[in-house]
Coordinates of C-alpha atoms in Angstrom, one line a residue:
M1213 CA -24.8 0.3 11.9
S1214 CA -23.7 2.4 14.9
N1215 CA -20.3 3.8 15.3
D1216 CA -20.6 3.4 19.1
S1217 CA -17.6 1.5 20.3
T1218 CA -19.8 -0.8 22.4
Q1219 CA -21.3 -2.2 19.2
Q1220 CA -17.9 -3.4 17.8
I1221 CA -17.5 -7.0 17.0
R1222 CA -14.7 -8.8 18.8
T1223 CA -12.6 -10.4 16.1
F1224 CA -9.1 -11.0 17.5
K1225 CA -9.0 -9.3 20.9
D1226 CA -8.6 -12.0 23.5
A1227 CA -8.9 -14.7 20.8
V1228 CA -6.8 -17.8 20.7
A1229 CA -5.2 -18.6 17.3
L1230 CA -3.1 -21.6 16.3
I1231 CA -0.9 -21.0 13.2
T1232 CA 0.9 -23.8 11.4
G1233 CA 4.0 -22.7 9.6
G1234 CA 4.2 -20.0 12.1
A1235 CA 7.9 -19.5 12.2
S1236 CA 8.3 -17.7 8.9
G1237 CA 6.6 -16.0 6.0
I1238 CA 2.8 -15.6 6.1
G1239 CA 2.5 -17.4 9.4
A1240 CA 5.1 -15.1 11.1
A1241 CA 3.4 -11.9 9.7
L1242 CA 0.0 -13.2 10.8
A1243 CA 1.3 -14.0 14.3
K1244 CA 2.8 -10.5 14.8
D1245 CA -0.5 -8.9 13.6
L1246 CA -2.7 -11.1 15.7
V1247 CA -0.7 -10.3 18.9
R1248 CA -0.8 -6.6 18.0
R1249 CA -4.6 -7.0 17.9
G1250 CA -4.8 -8.7 21.3
A1251 CA -4.9 -12.4 20.4
T1252 CA -2.9 -15.2 21.9
V1253 CA -1.0 -17.2 19.3
I1254 CA 0.4 -20.6 19.2
L1255 CA 3.2 -20.8 16.6
A1256 CA 3.3 -24.4 15.4
D1257 CA 6.3 -25.2 13.2
R1258 CA 8.8 -28.0 12.7
Q1259 CA 11.5 -25.3 13.0
F1260 CA 10.9 -24.9 16.7
E1261 CA 14.0 -22.6 17.3
A1262 CA 12.8 -20.2 14.6
A1263 CA 9.2 -20.2 16.1
Q1264 CA 10.6 -19.6 19.6
E1265 CA 12.8 -16.8 18.3
L1266 CA 9.7 -15.1 16.8
A1267 CA 7.5 -15.9 19.9
N1268 CA 10.0 -14.4 22.5
P1269 CA 9.7 -10.7 21.6
L1270 CA 5.9 -11.1 21.3
G1271 CA 5.8 -11.8 25.0
D1272 CA 3.3 -13.9 26.9
K1273 CA 0.8 -13.7 24.1
A1274 CA 2.9 -16.1 21.9
Q1275 CA 4.0 -19.6 22.4
A1276 CA 6.1 -21.8 20.1
V1277 CA 5.4 -25.6 19.7
T1278 CA 7.0 -28.2 17.5
L1279 CA 4.8 -29.6 14.7
D1280 CA 5.5 -31.5 11.6
V1281 CA 2.2 -31.3 9.7
R1282 CA 3.0 -34.6 8.0
D1283 CA 2.4 -36.4 11.3
A1284 CA -1.4 -36.7 11.9
D1285 CA -1.0 -37.9 15.5
Q1286 CA 1.4 -35.1 16.4
F1287 CA -1.0 -32.6 14.8
A1288 CA -3.9 -33.9 16.9
D1289 CA -1.8 -33.7 20.0
V1290 CA -0.8 -30.1 19.4
I1291 CA -4.4 -29.1 18.8
R1292 CA -5.7 -30.9 21.9
T1293 CA -2.9 -29.4 24.0
A1294 CA -3.6 -25.9 22.8
R1295 CA -7.3 -26.3 23.4
D1296 CA -6.7 -27.7 26.9
R1297 CA -4.2 -25.0 27.8
H1298 CA -6.3 -22.1 26.5
G1299 CA -9.8 -23.5 26.9
R1300 CA -10.6 -23.0 23.3
I1301 CA -9.2 -22.3 19.8
D1302 CA -11.0 -19.4 18.0
Y1303 CA -8.9 -19.4 14.9
F1304 CA -7.0 -22.1 13.2
F1305 CA -4.7 -20.9 10.4
N1306 CA -3.7 -24.0 8.5
N1307 CA -0.8 -22.3 6.8
A1308 CA 2.2 -24.6 6.6
G1309 CA 3.3 -25.3 3.1
I1310 CA 6.3 -25.8 0.8
G1311 CA 7.0 -25.2 -2.8
I1312 CA 9.3 -26.6 -5.4
G1313 CA 9.9 -25.1 -8.8
G1314 CA 11.3 -26.0 -12.1
P1315 CA 10.4 -28.2 -15.0
V1316 CA 8.0 -31.0 -14.1
E1317 CA 10.4 -33.7 -15.5
A1318 CA 13.0 -32.6 -12.9
H1319 CA 10.7 -33.6 -10.0
G1320 CA 11.1 -37.1 -8.8
L1321 CA 8.5 -39.1 -7.0
D1322 CA 10.1 -38.2 -3.7
D1323 CA 9.6 -34.5 -4.5
W1324 CA 6.0 -35.1 -5.3
R1325 CA 5.4 -37.2 -2.2
Y1326 CA 7.0 -34.6 0.1
T1327 CA 5.0 -31.7 -1.5
I1328 CA 1.7 -33.7 -1.3
D1329 CA 2.4 -34.8 2.3
V1330 CA 3.0 -31.2 3.5
N1331 CA 0.6 -29.2 1.3
I1332 CA -2.4 -31.6 1.0
L1333 CA -2.2 -34.2 3.8
G1334 CA -0.9 -31.6 6.3
V1335 CA -4.0 -29.5 5.6
V1336 CA -6.3 -32.5 5.8
Y1337 CA -4.8 -33.6 9.1
G1338 CA -5.3 -30.1 10.5
V1339 CA -8.9 -29.9 9.4
H1340 CA -9.5 -33.5 10.6
A1341 CA -8.2 -32.7 14.1
M1342 CA -9.6 -29.2 14.5
L1343 CA -13.1 -29.6 13.1
P1344 CA -14.5 -31.8 16.0
I1345 CA -13.1 -29.4 18.6
M1346 CA -14.7 -26.4 16.9
R1347 CA -18.0 -28.3 16.6
E1348 CA -17.8 -29.2 20.3
Q1349 CA -17.1 -25.5 21.1
G1350 CA -19.9 -24.4 18.9
F1351 CA -17.7 -21.8 17.2
G1352 CA -14.4 -21.2 15.5
H1353 CA -12.8 -20.4 12.1
I1354 CA -10.5 -22.6 10.0
V1355 CA -8.5 -20.7 7.4
N1356 CA -6.6 -22.8 4.9
T1357 CA -3.8 -21.0 3.1
A1358 CA -3.6 -21.8 -0.6
S1359 CA -2.2 -19.6 -3.3
M1360 CA -3.0 -18.0 -6.6
A1361 CA -1.3 -21.1 -7.9
G1362 CA -4.4 -23.0 -6.7
Q1363 CA -6.6 -20.8 -9.0
V1364 CA -4.6 -20.4 -12.2
P1365 CA -2.0 -22.4 -14.2
C1366 CA 1.5 -21.9 -13.0
P1367 CA 4.3 -23.1 -15.4
G1368 CA 7.3 -24.2 -13.5
L1369 CA 5.3 -24.9 -10.3
T1370 CA 3.4 -28.0 -11.3
A1371 CA 3.7 -30.0 -8.0
Y1372 CA 3.0 -26.9 -5.9
A1373 CA 0.1 -25.8 -8.1
T1374 CA -1.4 -29.3 -8.0
T1375 CA -1.4 -29.3 -4.2
K1376 CA -2.7 -25.8 -3.9
H1377 CA -5.6 -26.7 -6.3
A1378 CA -6.4 -29.5 -3.8
V1379 CA -6.4 -27.0 -0.8
V1380 CA -8.8 -24.7 -2.7
G1381 CA -11.1 -27.6 -3.5
L1382 CA -11.1 -28.8 0.2
T1383 CA -11.7 -25.3 1.5
R1384 CA -14.6 -24.7 -0.9

């Protein structure tokens, strides 16, 4: 392999990336790094104000949009709008997620439903809406964020670990 700079692979420079859960945590760190590397990022989060606060100092390479990943129709609209605005989506970081901890007997069915809706169905909705676009483009990458909790048992994180096991299974 040559060290000649003309042989470098373009990975993020001039790429378009959509990041769910982009207002905080892994999504925010990823957005900052991608912009630093020359990518345009769309920060999709249900906490629009926090996403906008992050996007502002990143300049014209970052845009905040509202997205609740539990809403399949809204998810599809955000993806279509991003593709239409930018002409393509090179990277989709399916990153939004929530966690609840504590003894499993302390989690009610509403806790389980909320965790499943965000951590499993939110990922499914993203893949479902993005995959046809990437196939049509003929390129693109989908990165689903899971957790070590999706690989190994995690006492005190039963609902979270259950959903992250599902994300690992979907991704594999």
